Short mmCIF file of C-alpha atoms in Angstrom, two decimals:
data_model
loop_
_atom_site.label_atom_id
_atom_site.label_comp_id
_atom_site.label_asym_id
_atom_site.label_seq_id
_atom_site.Cartn_x
_atom_site.Cartn_y
_atom_site.Cartn_z
CA MET A 1 3.96 -19.60 17.27
CA TYR A 2 2.95 -16.03 16.10
CA TYR A 3 4.05 -14.68 19.42
CA ARG A 4 7.48 -16.31 19.33
CA ARG A 5 7.92 -15.09 15.75
CA LYS A 6 7.21 -11.51 16.79
CA MET A 7 9.62 -11.67 19.61
CA ALA A 8 12.30 -13.31 17.43
CA MET A 9 12.05 -10.61 14.78
CA LEU A 10 12.18 -7.77 17.33
CA ALA A 11 15.12 -9.33 19.06
CA LEU A 12 16.93 -9.78 15.78
CA ALA A 13 16.34 -6.15 14.83
CA GLY A 14 17.49 -5.06 18.30
CA ILE A 15 21.00 -6.57 17.86
CA GLY A 16 23.50 -3.77 17.36
CA PHE A 17 26.42 -4.18 15.02
CA GLY A 18 29.92 -3.78 16.13
CA LYS A 19 31.55 -2.20 19.20
CA ASP A 20 29.94 0.75 20.89
CA ILE A 21 31.77 3.77 22.25
CA ALA A 22 31.39 5.81 25.38
CA ALA A 23 30.19 9.04 23.88
CA ALA A 24 26.40 8.83 23.32
CA GLU A 25 23.19 10.83 23.01
CA TRP A 26 19.73 9.43 23.69
CA GLU A 27 16.28 10.96 23.65
CA LEU A 28 12.65 9.99 24.34
CA THR A 29 9.80 11.97 22.80
CA GLY A 30 6.06 11.45 22.09
CA ASP A 31 2.98 12.71 20.33
CA LEU A 32 -0.72 12.59 21.14
CA GLY A 33 -3.22 13.40 18.36
CA GLN A 34 -6.95 13.49 18.48
CA GLN A 35 -9.36 13.89 15.69
CA LEU A 36 -13.12 14.35 15.02
CA GLU A 37 -14.31 13.18 11.72
CA TYR A 38 -17.43 12.97 9.51
CA ASN A 39 -17.50 11.12 6.25
CA ASP A 40 -20.70 10.89 4.11
CA ASN A 41 -19.58 7.68 2.26
CA ILE A 42 -16.60 6.04 4.00
CA SER A 43 -16.85 2.83 1.81
CA LEU A 44 -17.17 4.71 -1.57
CA ASN A 45 -20.18 2.48 -2.01
CA THR A 46 -22.06 2.86 -5.31
CA VAL A 47 -25.20 1.18 -3.88
CA ARG A 48 -25.70 3.21 -0.71
CA ASN A 49 -23.89 5.93 1.28
CA ASP A 50 -22.16 4.62 4.36
CA SER A 51 -22.02 7.84 6.45
CA VAL A 52 -20.15 7.83 9.73
CA ALA A 53 -19.01 10.22 12.46
CA GLY A 54 -16.20 9.23 14.77
CA TYR A 55 -13.29 10.00 17.10
CA ILE A 56 -9.72 9.02 16.40
CA LEU A 57 -6.96 8.72 19.01
CA MET A 58 -3.28 8.67 17.73
CA PRO A 59 -0.64 8.19 20.41
CA SER A 60 3.08 7.63 19.61
CA VAL A 61 6.38 7.33 21.33
CA GLN A 62 9.91 7.67 19.80
CA ALA A 63 13.17 6.69 21.41
CA SER A 64 16.72 6.87 19.91
CA ARG A 65 20.32 6.46 20.94
CA LYS A 66 23.19 7.79 18.86
CA THR A 67 26.95 7.32 19.14
CA GLY A 68 29.78 8.01 16.76
CA VAL A 69 29.33 4.68 15.05
CA LEU A 70 26.00 3.25 16.18
CA ASP A 71 22.40 4.64 15.92
CA ILE A 72 19.37 2.91 17.27
CA ALA A 73 15.92 4.34 16.81
CA PHE A 74 12.45 2.92 17.84
CA ASP A 75 8.99 4.19 17.47
CA GLY A 76 5.58 2.80 18.33
CA GLN A 77 2.33 4.24 16.96
CA GLY A 78 -1.36 3.67 17.45
CA ASP A 79 -4.38 4.76 15.44
CA ILE A 80 -7.57 3.94 17.25
CA ARG A 81 -10.87 4.73 15.46
CA ARG A 82 -14.33 4.64 16.99
CA TYR A 83 -17.46 5.54 14.90
CA ASP A 84 -21.11 5.89 15.58
CA ASP A 85 -21.54 2.78 13.41
CA SER A 86 -19.28 0.17 15.20
CA LEU A 87 -19.01 -1.87 11.95
CA TRP A 88 -16.27 0.68 10.94
CA ASP A 89 -14.29 0.76 14.15
CA CYS A 90 -10.58 0.27 13.35
CA ASP A 91 -7.38 -0.22 15.32
CA ASN A 92 -3.89 0.20 13.84
CA TYR A 93 -0.58 -0.40 15.58
CA ARG A 94 3.02 -0.24 14.44
CA LEU A 95 6.33 -1.05 16.03
CA ARG A 96 9.53 -0.12 14.12
CA LEU A 97 13.19 -0.46 14.94
CA ASN A 98 16.13 0.79 12.98
CA ASN A 99 19.86 0.03 13.56
CA GLU A 100 22.67 1.74 11.82
CA TYR A 101 26.35 0.97 12.29
CA ARG A 102 29.19 2.89 10.51
CA THR A 103 32.81 2.37 9.89
CA ARG A 104 35.14 4.50 7.83
CA ARG A 105 33.88 3.20 4.50
CA ASN A 106 30.96 0.93 5.41
CA GLU A 107 27.45 1.46 6.67
CA PHE A 108 25.29 -1.38 7.92
CA GLY A 109 21.59 -1.02 8.56
CA LEU A 110 18.74 -3.23 9.74
CA ARG A 111 15.09 -2.27 9.88
CA ALA A 112 12.34 -4.38 11.43
CA GLU A 113 8.64 -3.68 11.62
CA TYR A 114 5.47 -5.24 12.97
CA ASN A 115 2.16 -3.75 11.83
CA VAL A 116 -1.46 -4.53 12.71
CA SER A 117 -3.76 -2.59 10.51
CA CYS A 118 -7.39 -2.23 9.43
CA SER A 119 -6.61 1.21 7.94
CA TYR A 120 -8.99 2.33 5.23
CA ALA A 121 -6.29 4.61 3.89
CA GLN A 122 -4.18 1.48 3.17
CA GLN A 123 -7.05 -0.22 1.48
CA ILE A 124 -7.73 2.82 -0.67
CA THR A 125 -4.09 2.96 -1.77
CA ASP A 126 -4.07 -0.80 -2.45
CA THR A 127 -7.28 -1.64 -4.31
CA GLY A 128 -10.11 0.79 -3.28
CA LEU A 129 -12.12 -2.12 -1.94
CA LEU A 130 -13.05 -1.01 1.57
CA VAL A 131 -14.10 -3.89 3.86
CA PRO A 132 -15.02 -3.07 7.47
CA ASN A 133 -13.20 -4.97 10.18
CA SER A 134 -10.76 -6.51 7.75
CA GLN A 135 -7.45 -6.65 9.59
CA SER A 136 -4.01 -7.17 8.20
CA GLU A 137 -0.85 -8.25 10.03
CA GLU A 138 2.59 -7.63 8.64
CA TYR A 139 6.18 -8.59 9.60
CA LEU A 140 9.11 -6.99 7.81
CA VAL A 141 12.90 -7.34 8.07
CA ALA A 142 15.18 -5.29 5.70
CA PRO A 143 19.03 -5.34 6.06
CA GLN A 144 21.17 -2.90 4.08
CA TRP A 145 24.88 -2.42 3.32
CA ASN A 146 26.49 0.74 1.85
CA TRP A 147 30.12 0.71 0.88
CA GLN A 148 31.94 3.92 -0.01
CA TRP A 149 33.93 2.51 -2.83
CA THR A 150 35.69 5.77 -3.77
CA ALA A 151 35.32 9.32 -2.71
CA ARG A 152 32.50 9.74 -5.31
CA ASP A 153 31.18 6.13 -5.70
CA GLN A 154 28.95 4.18 -3.37
CA LEU A 155 27.76 0.60 -3.63
CA VAL A 156 24.37 -0.29 -2.13
CA LEU A 157 23.07 -3.75 -1.28
CA ASN A 158 19.52 -4.23 0.01
CA ALA A 159 17.40 -7.20 0.99
CA LEU A 160 13.84 -7.45 2.31
CA TYR A 161 11.42 -10.05 3.67
CA SER A 162 7.83 -9.24 4.43
CA LYS A 163 4.80 -11.39 5.35
CA THR A 164 1.28 -9.99 5.08
CA SER A 165 -1.77 -11.89 6.18
CA TYR A 166 -5.47 -10.88 6.29
CA SER A 167 -8.34 -11.94 8.55
CA ASN A 168 -11.83 -11.18 7.24
CA PRO A 169 -15.09 -11.66 9.11
CA SER A 170 -17.90 -13.29 7.15
CA SER A 171 -20.37 -10.50 8.07
CA GLY A 172 -20.91 -8.15 5.11
CA ILE A 173 -18.70 -9.95 2.57
CA VAL A 174 -20.51 -13.33 2.08
CA SER A 175 -23.20 -13.86 -0.50
CA ASP A 176 -26.15 -15.78 0.82
CA ALA A 177 -27.13 -16.85 -2.65
CA ASP A 178 -23.73 -18.10 -3.87
CA ASN A 179 -22.10 -18.80 -0.53
CA VAL A 180 -18.66 -17.57 -1.80
CA PHE A 181 -16.25 -15.19 -0.30
CA ALA A 182 -14.53 -12.05 -1.63
CA ASN A 183 -11.62 -11.96 0.74
CA PHE A 184 -8.25 -10.33 0.72
CA SER A 185 -5.13 -12.40 -0.01
CA GLY A 186 -1.94 -12.16 1.91
CA ASN A 187 1.52 -12.64 0.47
CA ASP A 188 5.17 -13.48 1.40
CA THR A 189 7.62 -11.24 -0.44
CA TYR A 190 11.31 -11.75 -0.80
CA SER A 191 13.49 -9.14 -2.63
CA ALA A 192 17.11 -8.12 -3.13
CA SER A 193 18.75 -5.34 -5.01
CA LEU A 194 22.23 -4.21 -5.88
CA GLY A 195 22.89 -0.59 -6.85
CA GLY A 196 25.17 2.29 -6.69
CA ASN A 197 25.49 6.06 -7.06
CA HIS A 198 28.12 8.33 -8.47
CA GLU A 199 28.54 11.98 -7.40
CA TRP A 200 29.48 13.89 -10.49
CA THR A 201 29.27 17.28 -8.85
CA ARG A 202 27.84 18.52 -5.52
CA ARG A 203 24.51 19.11 -7.22
CA PHE A 204 24.29 16.12 -9.59
CA THR A 205 24.32 12.40 -8.65
CA SER A 206 23.50 9.47 -10.89
CA THR A 207 22.11 6.14 -9.54
CA GLU A 208 21.54 2.63 -10.85
CA ARG A 209 20.26 -0.66 -9.51
CA ILE A 210 19.15 -4.14 -10.43
CA TYR A 211 16.54 -6.01 -8.32
CA TYR A 212 14.61 -9.28 -7.95
CA SER A 213 11.45 -10.05 -6.09
CA ASN A 214 9.60 -13.28 -5.37
CA ILE A 215 5.90 -12.78 -4.38
CA GLN A 216 4.03 -15.80 -3.01
CA TYR A 217 0.33 -15.14 -2.53
CA THR A 218 -0.85 -17.14 0.45
CA GLY A 219 -4.64 -17.18 -0.17
CA LEU A 220 -7.26 -17.49 2.50
CA ASP A 221 -7.06 -19.13 5.96
CA SER A 222 -7.96 -22.77 5.71
CA SER A 223 -10.63 -22.39 8.35
CA ILE A 224 -12.73 -20.22 6.04
CA GLN A 225 -15.41 -21.84 4.03
CA ASN A 226 -14.55 -22.42 0.39
CA ALA A 227 -10.93 -21.72 1.17
CA SER A 228 -9.78 -24.79 -0.63
CA ALA A 229 -11.07 -23.25 -3.84
CA GLN A 230 -8.83 -20.26 -3.42
CA ASN A 231 -5.73 -20.90 -5.53
CA GLU A 232 -2.27 -19.87 -4.49
CA SER A 233 0.33 -18.51 -6.88
CA THR A 234 3.90 -17.36 -7.16
CA GLN A 235 5.30 -14.46 -9.21
CA HIS A 236 8.81 -13.39 -10.04
CA LEU A 237 9.84 -9.80 -10.73
CA VAL A 238 13.24 -8.82 -12.32
CA GLY A 239 14.20 -5.33 -13.30
CA PHE A 240 16.72 -2.58 -13.40
CA GLU A 241 16.56 1.21 -12.95
CA LEU A 242 18.67 4.24 -13.91
CA GLY A 243 18.20 7.53 -12.13
CA ALA A 244 19.60 10.93 -11.23
CA ASN A 245 19.31 13.52 -8.47
CA TYR A 246 19.91 17.19 -9.31
CA VAL A 247 19.78 20.23 -7.03
CA ILE A 248 18.86 23.13 -9.35
CA ASN A 249 19.41 25.89 -6.73
CA ARG A 250 18.72 26.58 -3.13
CA GLU A 251 14.94 26.23 -3.64
CA TRP A 252 14.48 23.71 -6.43
CA ALA A 253 15.46 20.09 -6.64
CA VAL A 254 14.53 17.19 -8.99
CA ASN A 255 15.08 13.46 -8.91
CA ALA A 256 14.02 10.80 -11.40
CA SER A 257 14.50 7.07 -11.94
CA GLY A 258 12.99 4.40 -14.07
CA GLY A 259 13.40 1.13 -15.89
CA PRO A 260 11.59 -2.04 -17.14
CA VAL A 261 10.45 -4.86 -14.91
CA TRP A 262 9.62 -8.42 -16.15
CA VAL A 263 6.93 -10.24 -14.33
CA ASP A 264 6.57 -14.07 -14.53
CA GLY A 265 3.12 -15.39 -13.74
CA THR A 266 -0.22 -13.85 -12.73
CA GLY A 267 -2.04 -13.91 -9.39
CA GLN A 268 -5.21 -15.49 -8.22
CA ASN A 269 -8.63 -14.02 -8.77
CA LEU A 270 -10.70 -11.88 -6.40
CA VAL A 271 -13.32 -14.70 -6.06
CA GLY A 272 -11.64 -17.95 -5.11
CA THR A 273 -13.87 -20.20 -7.13
CA LEU A 274 -12.55 -18.86 -10.41
CA PRO A 275 -9.60 -20.70 -12.05
CA ALA A 276 -6.06 -19.48 -11.70
CA GLN A 277 -4.48 -17.56 -14.58
CA ASP A 278 -1.82 -19.17 -16.66
CA SER A 279 1.79 -18.12 -16.03
CA SER A 280 3.40 -15.86 -18.60
CA TRP A 281 6.12 -13.19 -18.88
CA THR A 282 4.90 -9.56 -19.03
CA VAL A 283 6.94 -6.38 -19.23
CA GLY A 284 5.98 -3.60 -16.88
CA SER A 285 7.84 -0.50 -15.66
CA ASN A 286 9.02 1.38 -12.58
CA VAL A 287 9.22 5.13 -12.81
CA ASN A 288 9.52 7.78 -10.13
CA ILE A 289 9.82 11.54 -10.91
CA ASN A 290 9.71 14.24 -8.19
CA LEU A 291 10.09 18.02 -8.35
CA SER A 292 10.24 20.07 -5.16
CA TYR A 293 10.48 23.70 -4.21
CA ASN A 294 11.11 25.02 -0.67
CA ASP A 295 11.70 28.50 0.68
CA LYS A 296 10.88 30.28 3.99
CA LEU A 297 7.15 30.57 3.30
CA THR A 298 6.29 28.15 0.60
CA LYS A 299 6.72 24.39 0.09
CA PHE A 300 5.68 22.72 -3.17
CA SER A 301 6.24 19.19 -4.56
CA THR A 302 4.78 17.23 -7.45
CA GLY A 303 5.57 13.90 -8.91
CA TYR A 304 4.68 10.86 -10.90
CA SER A 305 5.13 7.18 -9.98
CA ASN A 306 4.63 4.01 -11.91
CA SER A 307 5.35 0.78 -10.06
CA VAL A 308 4.61 -2.93 -10.02
CA ASP A 309 3.39 -4.10 -6.57
CA PRO A 310 1.55 -7.01 -4.92
CA SER A 311 -2.05 -6.37 -3.86
CA ALA A 312 -4.60 -7.70 -1.45
CA ILE A 313 -6.69 -9.26 -4.24
CA GLY A 314 -3.99 -11.72 -5.11
CA GLN A 315 -2.78 -9.95 -8.27
CA THR A 316 0.31 -7.98 -8.99
CA LEU A 317 -0.82 -4.59 -10.16
CA GLN A 318 0.71 -1.87 -12.27
CA ASN A 319 0.10 1.31 -10.19
CA HIS A 320 0.24 4.78 -11.67
CA SER A 321 -0.01 7.79 -9.44
CA VAL A 322 0.40 11.51 -9.67
CA PHE A 323 0.53 13.85 -6.67
CA VAL A 324 0.68 17.59 -5.94
CA LYS A 325 1.37 19.16 -2.57
CA TYR A 326 1.45 22.88 -1.63
CA SER A 327 1.74 24.64 1.61
CA TYR A 328 2.04 28.36 2.42
CA GLN A 329 2.81 30.10 5.79
CA LEU A 330 0.02 32.64 6.00
CA THR A 331 1.20 34.00 9.22
CA ARG A 332 3.72 33.04 11.83
CA HIS A 333 1.30 30.59 13.39
CA VAL A 334 -1.18 29.77 10.54
CA LEU A 335 -0.27 27.37 7.70
CA LEU A 336 -2.38 26.60 4.55
CA ASP A 337 -2.23 22.99 3.06
CA LEU A 338 -3.44 21.88 -0.36
CA SER A 339 -2.91 18.45 -1.95
CA GLY A 340 -4.20 16.28 -4.76
CA ASP A 341 -3.54 12.62 -5.67
CA PHE A 342 -4.56 10.62 -8.73
CA ILE A 343 -4.23 6.79 -8.83
CA ASN A 344 -4.73 4.16 -11.60
CA ASN A 345 -4.47 0.47 -10.68
CA GLN A 346 -4.45 -2.20 -13.41
CA SER A 347 -3.70 -5.90 -13.48
CA ILE A 348 -0.10 -6.32 -14.78
CA ASN A 349 -1.28 -8.99 -17.17
CA GLY A 350 -4.71 -9.02 -18.78
CA SER A 351 -6.05 -12.60 -19.28
CA GLN A 352 -8.88 -14.13 -21.13
CA SER A 353 -10.02 -15.80 -17.94
CA THR A 354 -13.29 -14.32 -16.55
CA GLY A 355 -12.71 -11.88 -13.77
CA SER A 356 -8.96 -11.58 -14.14
CA GLN A 357 -8.68 -7.93 -15.14
CA PHE A 358 -8.70 -5.28 -12.35
CA ASP A 359 -8.94 -1.65 -13.32
CA ARG A 360 -9.53 1.32 -10.97
CA LEU A 361 -9.28 5.15 -11.15
CA TYR A 362 -9.02 7.07 -7.86
CA PHE A 363 -8.79 10.84 -7.18
CA THR A 364 -8.62 12.77 -3.92
CA THR A 365 -8.06 16.38 -3.03
CA ALA A 366 -7.64 17.98 0.37
CA ALA A 367 -7.55 21.47 1.80
CA GLY A 368 -6.65 22.36 5.38
CA ILE A 369 -5.68 25.23 7.63
CA ALA A 370 -3.37 24.54 10.63
CA TRP A 371 -2.88 26.79 13.63
CA GLU A 372 0.15 26.34 15.71
CA PRO A 373 -0.02 28.64 18.77
CA THR A 374 3.05 27.15 20.26
CA ARG A 375 5.78 24.79 19.23
CA ASN A 376 4.05 21.88 20.91
CA TRP A 377 0.32 22.44 20.00
CA ARG A 378 -1.24 22.12 16.51
CA LEU A 379 -4.89 22.51 15.60
CA LYS A 380 -5.98 21.70 12.00
CA GLY A 381 -9.26 21.70 10.09
CA SER A 382 -9.47 19.99 6.81
CA TYR A 383 -11.79 18.91 4.05
CA ILE A 384 -11.21 15.93 1.73
CA TYR A 385 -13.02 14.97 -1.46
CA SER A 386 -12.62 11.52 -2.91
CA TRP A 387 -13.85 10.00 -6.23
CA GLN A 388 -13.43 6.46 -7.54
CA ASP A 389 -14.26 4.58 -10.81
CA TYR A 390 -13.78 0.88 -10.21
CA GLN A 391 -14.23 -1.76 -12.94
CA GLN A 392 -13.95 -5.53 -12.61
CA ASP A 393 -14.38 -7.80 -15.66
CA LEU A 394 -16.80 -10.12 -13.87
CA ASP A 395 -20.53 -10.84 -14.17
CA VAL A 396 -21.35 -8.84 -10.99
CA GLN A 397 -25.05 -9.34 -11.38
CA ASN A 398 -24.49 -12.83 -9.76
CA PHE A 399 -22.46 -11.26 -6.86
CA GLN A 400 -24.40 -8.17 -5.84
CA ASN A 401 -24.57 -9.13 -2.20
CA LEU A 402 -20.74 -9.21 -1.95
CA GLN A 403 -19.37 -6.22 -0.10
CA GLY A 404 -16.35 -6.07 -2.46
CA PHE A 405 -18.52 -5.82 -5.54
CA GLN A 406 -20.71 -2.96 -4.25
CA ASN A 407 -17.76 -0.71 -5.26
CA VAL A 408 -18.16 -1.46 -8.94
CA GLY A 409 -18.93 1.79 -10.86
CA THR A 410 -18.27 5.40 -9.87
CA SER A 411 -18.73 6.85 -6.38
CA ASP A 412 -17.49 9.80 -4.31
CA SER A 413 -17.29 10.89 -0.70
CA ASN A 414 -16.91 14.06 1.35
CA ALA A 415 -15.04 14.23 4.73
CA VAL A 416 -14.50 17.00 7.19
CA MET A 417 -11.93 16.61 10.04
CA LEU A 418 -10.80 18.55 13.14
CA PHE A 419 -7.40 17.49 14.40
CA LEU A 420 -5.58 18.44 17.62
CA ASN A 421 -2.02 17.27 18.38
CA TYR A 422 0.36 17.74 21.27
CA SER A 423 4.07 17.07 20.81
CA TRP A 424 6.05 16.20 23.94
CA ASP A 425 9.67 17.54 23.88
CA GLY A 426 10.66 14.50 25.91
CA ILE A 427 13.87 13.71 27.67
CA ARG A 428 17.40 14.17 26.20
CA ASN A 429 20.74 13.31 27.66
CA SER A 430 24.37 13.18 26.45
CA THR A 431 27.30 11.25 27.80
CA GLY A 432 30.93 11.41 26.99
CA LYS A 433 32.76 14.17 25.13
CA GLY A 434 30.92 13.99 21.86
CA THR A 435 28.00 12.33 20.04
CA GLY A 436 29.48 11.80 16.58
CA LYS A 437 27.45 12.32 13.47
CA GLY A 438 24.53 10.13 14.19
CA THR A 439 21.72 10.39 11.62
CA GLY A 440 18.81 9.39 13.81
CA LYS A 441 16.78 8.28 10.75
CA GLU A 442 13.13 7.71 10.95
CA THR A 443 12.30 8.26 14.61
CA GLY A 444 8.68 8.34 13.88
CA LYS A 445 7.84 12.06 13.70
CA GLU A 446 5.55 11.39 10.76
CA VAL A 447 3.19 9.48 13.09
CA ASN A 448 0.10 11.69 12.68
CA ARG A 449 0.23 11.54 8.80
CA ASN A 450 0.36 7.81 8.26
CA TYR A 451 -3.23 6.99 8.99
CA GLU A 452 -4.95 10.27 8.03
#
């Protein structure tokens, strides 16, 4: 059944809209990245340090075809990690397909993805609970329609369906004393939004949108012991946003958006034997602010984000994050990179039920130097420091053997990496008299950054 579902989604995403034309341009490119890594506490464990050394292989391929009215882009990525402690071995794969069809005043898009992941970077972003060999599987389909209402006004309609499920081995996350599980929870998410933008000047554009999301937490697999105790829940999110994009000058640009979001209901608890939380309406917020600078030698960006998102622990979280990125071209072939991220995850609705409130602080900073001797080769050395303060309102004394609860408290880690990448220029070909204005969006060139 899963195999048929995968094939059906990819076939659906591969259907082009409308009538093609003779003039076309297509290309096939690829990347191969390799990385050596040492991390003195990969799990951010407060009880012991899980130090590992390993090798990472990151292949990717990108293919695209553009015409005057139709663009099709595909990319496939892999992230294969092998460590001296095989418990932390990890495989990630992603297939993504984008279609875009344009008429004089309309633009139709369809994006489909299939992801298999045990990425620890994903777990850090989500909850900070790092479980080895925990694998997630995700399907995603997202259609979009843009209508150029007037010369300055555009209407945007989006929809999305995603299904995420987790498989967790019992080793390392089951308590012998209590015989209960601290497993991740999958979810089915349906969302739709209607928005628009108005171009006041060439530099200033205002935006607005209303949206609705339905999140159904799917709990544990029925084959897992005590799965019947894990409660399922459904949440509804309704909100609206106002925003603006402003190009200050050639180097500086700023964009901001924000608005309230109403959440109906609360999710299940991290430990399935605890009772479900009562449904109630809570007001959260979605905010995004970004400031960027870009000249010939320097790139700088900083921003703040406040969003309401589903999580792997079966709760919808209010996620606050601040980031700073800076890069400077020291010489023609040498680039300096600096970055920092701060994240705060909190349950969207605190409850009097024991164990319902999730609260985490996470900070990471990175420094790296990249050497690009040619256009195709890139060698980079980097250092990453991470710190976490994780609190869970639960009597953890009774669950000390659980892998998930060994993160309670403060912990940190240090990691050093040596990364080598080769970019293949690939094959390009054009047919007909012209290629139109194809956008070629998201052909996967960010492959080597997604799992770092």
